[in-house]
PDB file of C-alpha atoms in Angstrom:
ATOM      1  CA  GLU Y   1      -0.170  -0.100  -0.220  1.00  0.00           C
ATOM      2  CA  ASP Y   2       1.346   3.488  -0.840  1.00  0.00           C
ATOM      3  CA  GLN Y   3       1.899   5.433   1.968  1.00  0.00           C
ATOM      4  CA  VAL Y   4       2.839   9.284   2.179  1.00  0.00           C
ATOM      5  CA  THR Y   5       3.935  11.016   5.695  1.00  0.00           C
ATOM      6  CA  GLN Y   6       4.847  14.623   6.207  1.00  0.00           C
ATOM      7  CA  SER Y   7       6.199  16.494   8.411  1.00  0.00           C
ATOM      8  CA  PRO Y   8       6.044  18.555  10.822  1.00  0.00           C
ATOM      9  CA  GLU Y   9       2.134  18.711  10.965  1.00  0.00           C
ATOM     10  CA  ALA Y  10       2.386  22.372  11.496  1.00  0.00           C
ATOM     11  CA  LEU Y  11       4.952  24.928  11.166  1.00  0.00           C
ATOM     12  CA  ARG Y  12       5.548  28.223  12.740  1.00  0.00           C
ATOM     13  CA  LEU Y  13       7.823  30.921  10.935  1.00  0.00           C
ATOM     14  CA  GLN Y  14       8.497  34.606  11.000  1.00  0.00           C
ATOM     15  CA  GLU Y  15       8.785  36.664   7.967  1.00  0.00           C
ATOM     16  CA  GLY Y  16      12.194  36.290   6.346  1.00  0.00           C
ATOM     17  CA  GLU Y  17      12.697  32.845   8.270  1.00  0.00           C
ATOM     18  CA  SER Y  18      13.484  30.095   5.826  1.00  0.00           C
ATOM     19  CA  SER Y  19      12.359  26.588   6.238  1.00  0.00           C
ATOM     20  CA  SER Y  20      11.638  23.076   4.705  1.00  0.00           C
ATOM     21  CA  LEU Y  21       8.921  21.122   4.684  1.00  0.00           C
ATOM     22  CA  ASN Y  22       9.242  17.037   4.282  1.00  0.00           C
ATOM     23  CA  CYS Y  23       7.353  14.464   2.350  1.00  0.00           C
ATOM     24  CA  SER Y  24       8.706  10.750   2.758  1.00  0.00           C
ATOM     25  CA  TYR Y  25       7.089   8.182   0.568  1.00  0.00           C
ATOM     26  CA  THR Y  26       6.550   4.507   0.377  1.00  0.00           C
ATOM     27  CA  VAL Y  27       4.928   3.485  -3.168  1.00  0.00           C
ATOM     28  CA  SER Y  28       5.662   0.945  -6.051  1.00  0.00           C
ATOM     29  CA  GLY Y  29       5.873   2.616  -8.875  1.00  0.00           C
ATOM     30  CA  LEU Y  30       6.169   6.167  -8.577  1.00  0.00           C
ATOM     31  CA  ARG Y  31       4.852   8.229 -11.761  1.00  0.00           C
ATOM     32  CA  GLY Y  32       4.938  11.579 -10.261  1.00  0.00           C
ATOM     33  CA  LEU Y  33       5.103  13.494  -6.851  1.00  0.00           C
ATOM     34  CA  PHE Y  34       2.909  16.367  -6.345  1.00  0.00           C
ATOM     35  CA  TRP Y  35       2.917  19.257  -4.332  1.00  0.00           C
ATOM     36  CA  TYR Y  36      -0.171  21.421  -3.382  1.00  0.00           C
ATOM     37  CA  ARG Y  37      -1.032  24.522  -1.613  1.00  0.00           C
ATOM     38  CA  GLN Y  38      -4.384  24.608   0.283  1.00  0.00           C
ATOM     39  CA  ASP Y  39      -6.086  27.387   1.813  1.00  0.00           C
ATOM     40  CA  PRO Y  40      -8.731  27.038   4.235  1.00  0.00           C
ATOM     41  CA  GLY Y  41     -12.163  26.067   2.891  1.00  0.00           C
ATOM     42  CA  LYS Y  42     -10.805  25.899  -0.802  1.00  0.00           C
ATOM     43  CA  GLY Y  43      -9.626  23.220  -3.127  1.00  0.00           C
ATOM     44  CA  PRO Y  44      -5.987  22.358  -3.012  1.00  0.00           C
ATOM     45  CA  GLU Y  45      -4.118  24.558  -6.233  1.00  0.00           C
ATOM     46  CA  PHE Y  46      -1.469  22.735  -8.073  1.00  0.00           C
ATOM     47  CA  LEU Y  47       2.461  23.929  -7.225  1.00  0.00           C
ATOM     48  CA  PHE Y  48       5.037  21.379  -8.573  1.00  0.00           C
ATOM     49  CA  THR Y  49       5.545  18.036 -10.136  1.00  0.00           C
ATOM     50  CA  LEU Y  50       8.393  16.163 -10.216  1.00  0.00           C
ATOM     51  CA  TYR Y  51       9.225  12.838 -11.949  1.00  0.00           C
ATOM     52  CA  SER Y  52      12.726  11.548 -11.029  1.00  0.00           C
ATOM     53  CA  ALA Y  53      15.398  11.505  -8.140  1.00  0.00           C
ATOM     54  CA  GLY Y  54      17.572  14.863  -8.645  1.00  0.00           C
ATOM     55  CA  GLU Y  55      14.648  16.983 -10.020  1.00  0.00           C
ATOM     56  CA  GLU Y  56      14.091  20.392  -8.837  1.00  0.00           C
ATOM     57  CA  LYS Y  57      11.224  23.115  -9.420  1.00  0.00           C
ATOM     58  CA  GLU Y  58      11.160  26.648  -8.274  1.00  0.00           C
ATOM     59  CA  LYS Y  59       8.249  29.111  -8.298  1.00  0.00           C
ATOM     60  CA  GLU Y  60       8.536  32.212  -6.430  1.00  0.00           C
ATOM     61  CA  ARG Y  61      10.067  31.571  -2.916  1.00  0.00           C
ATOM     62  CA  LEU Y  62       9.277  27.788  -3.146  1.00  0.00           C
ATOM     63  CA  LYS Y  63      11.402  25.257  -4.544  1.00  0.00           C
ATOM     64  CA  ALA Y  64      10.387  21.434  -4.619  1.00  0.00           C
ATOM     65  CA  THR Y  65      13.354  18.686  -4.583  1.00  0.00           C
ATOM     66  CA  LEU Y  66      12.879  15.100  -5.064  1.00  0.00           C
ATOM     67  CA  THR Y  67      15.239  11.842  -3.900  1.00  0.00           C
ATOM     68  CA  LYS Y  68      14.381   8.007  -4.065  1.00  0.00           C
ATOM     69  CA  LYS Y  69      12.661   8.391  -0.703  1.00  0.00           C
ATOM     70  CA  GLU Y  70      11.300  11.941  -0.142  1.00  0.00           C
ATOM     71  CA  SER Y  71      10.889  15.197  -1.206  1.00  0.00           C
ATOM     72  CA  PHE Y  72      11.128  18.410   0.476  1.00  0.00           C
ATOM     73  CA  LEU Y  73       9.971  21.736  -0.211  1.00  0.00           C
ATOM     74  CA  HIS Y  74      12.100  24.934   0.617  1.00  0.00           C
ATOM     75  CA  ILE Y  75      10.396  28.010   1.398  1.00  0.00           C
ATOM     76  CA  THR Y  76      12.840  31.041   1.204  1.00  0.00           C
ATOM     77  CA  ALA Y  77      12.065  34.367   2.990  1.00  0.00           C
ATOM     78  CA  PRO Y  78       8.412  33.468   3.591  1.00  0.00           C
ATOM     79  CA  LYS Y  79       5.745  36.236   3.812  1.00  0.00           C
ATOM     80  CA  PRO Y  80       2.394  36.355   5.800  1.00  0.00           C
ATOM     81  CA  GLU Y  81       0.573  35.465   2.485  1.00  0.00           C
ATOM     82  CA  ASP Y  82       2.461  32.026   2.157  1.00  0.00           C
ATOM     83  CA  SER Y  83       0.426  30.690   5.073  1.00  0.00           C
ATOM     84  CA  ALA Y  84      -1.530  27.750   4.170  1.00  0.00           C
ATOM     85  CA  THR Y  85      -1.287  23.785   4.298  1.00  0.00           C
ATOM     86  CA  TYR Y  86       0.927  22.515   1.761  1.00  0.00           C
ATOM     87  CA  LEU Y  87      -0.181  18.918   0.436  1.00  0.00           C
ATOM     88  CA  CYS Y  88       1.979  16.167  -0.798  1.00  0.00           C
ATOM     89  CA  ALA Y  89       0.835  13.266  -3.101  1.00  0.00           C
ATOM     90  CA  VAL Y  90       2.255  10.608  -5.160  1.00  0.00           C
ATOM     91  CA  LEU Y  91       0.998   9.498  -8.622  1.00  0.00           C
ATOM     92  CA  THR Y  92       0.878   5.692  -9.116  1.00  0.00           C
ATOM     93  CA  GLY Y  93      -0.932   3.028 -10.932  1.00  0.00           C
ATOM     94  CA  THR Y  94      -2.980   2.969 -14.394  1.00  0.00           C
ATOM     95  CA  ALA Y  95      -5.555   5.310 -13.154  1.00  0.00           C
ATOM     96  CA  SER Y  96      -3.747   8.220 -12.094  1.00  0.00           C
ATOM     97  CA  LYS Y  97      -4.603   8.000  -8.551  1.00  0.00           C
ATOM     98  CA  LEU Y  98      -3.141  10.505  -6.357  1.00  0.00           C
ATOM     99  CA  THR Y  99      -2.200   9.438  -2.506  1.00  0.00           C
ATOM    100  CA  PHE Y 100      -2.102  12.353  -0.316  1.00  0.00           C
ATOM    101  CA  GLY Y 101       0.120  13.111   3.143  1.00  0.00           C
ATOM    102  CA  THR Y 102      -1.955  14.646   5.707  1.00  0.00           C
ATOM    103  CA  GLY Y 103      -0.079  18.203   5.014  1.00  0.00           C
ATOM    104  CA  THR Y 104       1.822  20.800   6.882  1.00  0.00           C
ATOM    105  CA  ARG Y 105       0.267  23.434   8.190  1.00  0.00           C
ATOM    106  CA  LEU Y 106       2.317  26.975   7.498  1.00  0.00           C
ATOM    107  CA  GLN Y 107       1.613  29.945   9.353  1.00  0.00           C
ATOM    108  CA  VAL Y 108       4.162  33.182   8.734  1.00  0.00           C
ATOM    109  CA  THR Y 109       4.114  35.675  10.977  1.00  0.00           C
ATOM    110  CA  LEU Y 110       5.378  39.597  10.735  1.00  0.00           C
TER     111      LEU Y 110
ATOM    112  CA  SER I   1      -8.972  26.250 -20.723  1.00  0.00           C
ATOM    113  CA  GLN I   2     -10.351  23.647 -18.903  1.00  0.00           C
ATOM    114  CA  THR I   3     -12.532  24.576 -15.617  1.00  0.00           C
ATOM    115  CA  ILE I   4     -14.260  22.230 -13.194  1.00  0.00           C
ATOM    116  CA  HIS I   5     -17.292  23.511 -11.183  1.00  0.00           C
ATOM    117  CA  GLN I   6     -18.552  21.683  -8.151  1.00  0.00           C
ATOM    118  CA  TRP I   7     -21.517  22.707  -6.045  1.00  0.00           C
ATOM    119  CA  PRO I   8     -23.015  23.378  -3.816  1.00  0.00           C
ATOM    120  CA  ALA I   9     -20.379  25.384  -1.690  1.00  0.00           C
ATOM    121  CA  THR I  10     -22.072  24.324   1.225  1.00  0.00           C
ATOM    122  CA  LEU I  11     -24.652  21.970   2.615  1.00  0.00           C
ATOM    123  CA  VAL I  12     -26.233  20.992   5.980  1.00  0.00           C
ATOM    124  CA  GLN I  13     -28.521  18.003   6.149  1.00  0.00           C
ATOM    125  CA  PRO I  14     -30.267  15.957   8.709  1.00  0.00           C
ATOM    126  CA  VAL I  15     -28.984  12.225   9.299  1.00  0.00           C
ATOM    127  CA  GLY I  16     -31.105   9.997   6.883  1.00  0.00           C
ATOM    128  CA  SER I  17     -31.488  12.240   4.499  1.00  0.00           C
ATOM    129  CA  PRO I  18     -30.521  11.853   0.842  1.00  0.00           C
ATOM    130  CA  LEU I  19     -27.376  13.513  -0.820  1.00  0.00           C
ATOM    131  CA  SER I  20     -26.439  14.695  -4.518  1.00  0.00           C
ATOM    132  CA  LEU I  21     -23.432  16.774  -4.994  1.00  0.00           C
ATOM    133  CA  GLU I  22     -22.422  17.441  -8.747  1.00  0.00           C
ATOM    134  CA  CYS I  23     -19.373  18.149 -10.432  1.00  0.00           C
ATOM    135  CA  THR I  24     -18.813  19.087 -13.931  1.00  0.00           C
ATOM    136  CA  VAL I  25     -15.600  19.941 -16.080  1.00  0.00           C
ATOM    137  CA  GLU I  26     -15.330  22.121 -19.304  1.00  0.00           C
ATOM    138  CA  GLY I  27     -12.734  22.296 -21.695  1.00  0.00           C
ATOM    139  CA  THR I  28     -11.448  18.475 -21.890  1.00  0.00           C
ATOM    140  CA  SER I  29     -12.904  15.389 -23.221  1.00  0.00           C
ATOM    141  CA  ASN I  30     -12.776  11.843 -21.434  1.00  0.00           C
ATOM    142  CA  PRO I  31     -10.900  13.126 -18.213  1.00  0.00           C
ATOM    143  CA  ASN I  32     -10.130  10.743 -15.173  1.00  0.00           C
ATOM    144  CA  LEU I  33     -12.954  12.240 -12.328  1.00  0.00           C
ATOM    145  CA  TYR I  34     -12.111  11.666  -8.941  1.00  0.00           C
ATOM    146  CA  TRP I  35     -14.271  12.415  -5.437  1.00  0.00           C
ATOM    147  CA  TYR I  36     -12.317  13.048  -2.392  1.00  0.00           C
ATOM    148  CA  ARG I  37     -13.110  13.686   1.315  1.00  0.00           C
ATOM    149  CA  GLN I  38     -11.214  15.724   3.652  1.00  0.00           C
ATOM    150  CA  ALA I  39     -12.237  15.184   7.366  1.00  0.00           C
ATOM    151  CA  ALA I  40     -11.055  17.495   9.962  1.00  0.00           C
ATOM    152  CA  GLY I  41      -7.434  17.253  10.728  1.00  0.00           C
ATOM    153  CA  ARG I  42      -6.916  14.491   8.442  1.00  0.00           C
ATOM    154  CA  GLY I  43      -5.516  14.215   4.901  1.00  0.00           C
ATOM    155  CA  LEU I  44      -7.520  13.837   1.503  1.00  0.00           C
ATOM    156  CA  GLN I  45      -8.959  10.320   1.074  1.00  0.00           C
ATOM    157  CA  LEU I  46     -10.200   9.052  -2.506  1.00  0.00           C
ATOM    158  CA  LEU I  47     -13.673   7.534  -2.475  1.00  0.00           C
ATOM    159  CA  PHE I  48     -14.565   6.919  -6.187  1.00  0.00           C
ATOM    160  CA  TYR I  49     -12.911   7.271  -9.578  1.00  0.00           C
ATOM    161  CA  SER I  50     -13.985   7.145 -13.176  1.00  0.00           C
ATOM    162  CA  VAL I  51     -11.903   6.330 -16.401  1.00  0.00           C
ATOM    163  CA  GLY I  52     -15.218   6.959 -18.351  1.00  0.00           C
ATOM    164  CA  ILE I  53     -18.892   6.886 -18.661  1.00  0.00           C
ATOM    165  CA  GLY I  54     -20.278   4.772 -16.618  1.00  0.00           C
ATOM    166  CA  GLN I  55     -17.296   3.394 -15.228  1.00  0.00           C
ATOM    167  CA  ILE I  56     -16.985   3.853 -11.259  1.00  0.00           C
ATOM    168  CA  SER I  57     -14.157   2.508  -9.151  1.00  0.00           C
ATOM    169  CA  SER I  58     -14.779   2.468  -5.412  1.00  0.00           C
ATOM    170  CA  GLU I  59     -11.810   2.815  -3.010  1.00  0.00           C
ATOM    171  CA  VAL I  60     -13.695   2.822   0.120  1.00  0.00           C
ATOM    172  CA  PRO I  61     -16.759   0.909   1.493  1.00  0.00           C
ATOM    173  CA  GLN I  62     -19.339   3.326   2.824  1.00  0.00           C
ATOM    174  CA  ASN I  63     -22.588   4.788   2.739  1.00  0.00           C
ATOM    175  CA  LEU I  64     -21.850   6.853  -0.316  1.00  0.00           C
ATOM    176  CA  SER I  65     -21.995   6.057  -4.036  1.00  0.00           C
ATOM    177  CA  ALA I  66     -20.670   7.960  -7.171  1.00  0.00           C
ATOM    178  CA  SER I  67     -22.327   7.804 -10.690  1.00  0.00           C
ATOM    179  CA  ARG I  68     -20.804   9.412 -14.228  1.00  0.00           C
ATOM    180  CA  PRO I  69     -24.064   9.762 -16.870  1.00  0.00           C
ATOM    181  CA  GLN I  70     -21.898  12.163 -19.092  1.00  0.00           C
ATOM    182  CA  ASP I  71     -18.370  12.170 -20.027  1.00  0.00           C
ATOM    183  CA  ARG I  72     -18.035  15.615 -17.720  1.00  0.00           C
ATOM    184  CA  GLN I  73     -20.343  15.062 -15.288  1.00  0.00           C
ATOM    185  CA  PHE I  74     -19.572  13.102 -11.999  1.00  0.00           C
ATOM    186  CA  ILE I  75     -22.423  12.977  -9.274  1.00  0.00           C
ATOM    187  CA  LEU I  76     -21.753  12.072  -5.738  1.00  0.00           C
ATOM    188  CA  SER I  77     -24.863  10.368  -4.043  1.00  0.00           C
ATOM    189  CA  SER I  78     -26.254   8.919  -0.649  1.00  0.00           C
ATOM    190  CA  LYS I  79     -29.714   7.489  -0.245  1.00  0.00           C
ATOM    191  CA  LYS I  80     -29.389   8.087   3.544  1.00  0.00           C
ATOM    192  CA  LEU I  81     -26.678  10.290   5.424  1.00  0.00           C
ATOM    193  CA  LEU I  82     -24.790   9.692   8.651  1.00  0.00           C
ATOM    194  CA  LEU I  83     -23.244  11.849  10.790  1.00  0.00           C
ATOM    195  CA  SER I  84     -19.960  10.465  10.013  1.00  0.00           C
ATOM    196  CA  ASP I  85     -20.308  11.504   6.381  1.00  0.00           C
ATOM    197  CA  SER I  86     -19.604  15.313   7.579  1.00  0.00           C
ATOM    198  CA  GLY I  87     -16.648  16.406   5.824  1.00  0.00           C
ATOM    199  CA  PHE I  88     -15.007  18.404   2.937  1.00  0.00           C
ATOM    200  CA  TYR I  89     -15.820  16.947  -0.468  1.00  0.00           C
ATOM    201  CA  LEU I  90     -13.508  17.340  -3.381  1.00  0.00           C
ATOM    202  CA  CYS I  91     -13.879  16.755  -7.069  1.00  0.00           C
ATOM    203  CA  ALA I  92     -11.101  16.751  -9.485  1.00  0.00           C
ATOM    204  CA  TRP I  93     -10.080  15.912 -12.870  1.00  0.00           C
ATOM    205  CA  SER I  94      -6.963  14.683 -14.754  1.00  0.00           C
ATOM    206  CA  ASP I  95      -6.409  13.759 -18.395  1.00  0.00           C
ATOM    207  CA  THR I  96      -2.879  13.330 -18.260  1.00  0.00           C
ATOM    208  CA  ASN I  97       0.014  12.422 -15.866  1.00  0.00           C
ATOM    209  CA  TYR I  98       0.331  16.015 -14.784  1.00  0.00           C
ATOM    210  CA  GLY I  99      -1.935  15.460 -11.410  1.00  0.00           C
ATOM    211  CA  TYR I 100      -5.505  16.752 -10.705  1.00  0.00           C
ATOM    212  CA  THR I 101      -7.333  20.236 -10.890  1.00  0.00           C
ATOM    213  CA  PHE I 102      -9.457  20.271  -7.885  1.00  0.00           C
ATOM    214  CA  GLY I 103     -12.806  22.123  -7.533  1.00  0.00           C
ATOM    215  CA  SER I 104     -13.680  24.676  -4.793  1.00  0.00           C
ATOM    216  CA  GLY I 105     -15.314  22.068  -2.497  1.00  0.00           C
ATOM    217  CA  THR I 106     -18.431  21.233  -0.702  1.00  0.00           C
ATOM    218  CA  ARG I 107     -18.550  21.665   2.952  1.00  0.00           C
ATOM    219  CA  LEU I 108     -21.071  19.095   3.999  1.00  0.00           C
ATOM    220  CA  THR I 109     -22.320  18.955   7.641  1.00  0.00           C
ATOM    221  CA  VAL I 110     -24.726  16.438   8.642  1.00  0.00           C
ATOM    222  CA  VAL I 111     -26.682  16.939  11.786  1.00  0.00           C
TER     223      VAL I 111
END
């Protein structure tokens, strides 16, 4: 059974204080690893897809990296508007099913 | 461009009442469609997925059912709601290996 574990569950940062979120996974036949951002009461919003170990993607203050067992979402100099829950998911199987982790709730304060 | 519509946004239903949540996709054909539930403090749980009209796969045995009467329409139903059916329901579509696009969700409270 595919498993995705995210840590920490919650993270509080001051504006400008960089940090990293972790996503570790145990799957058979990884087709891709996805990062989403979810604001309260809304559907997840796509951020990145990573397909192979060593791959990196960047978007504004966010950078996602992938190894054979885990992925990191690095947040550089965060701002309060980066506050959200960040979800990691793995894509496996022929029906393109995504298995999600429970997310990391990020709060960035002034 | 592709868009996904999900309604209603919020719903309060009594225990034992029926349920029908609808999701439609525009701008694509033959998408894979998914229903997820997100309970408070928990991750997204896949409930049903469909790779074509009339083709439904259930991931978790439960009080809910799904149907796909048209290519771009996906419906989540229940004949009699339970308190445990409360949660945030999300519809999503995918037509490639590029992950999902989610709808805005339905907050269901069963009272």
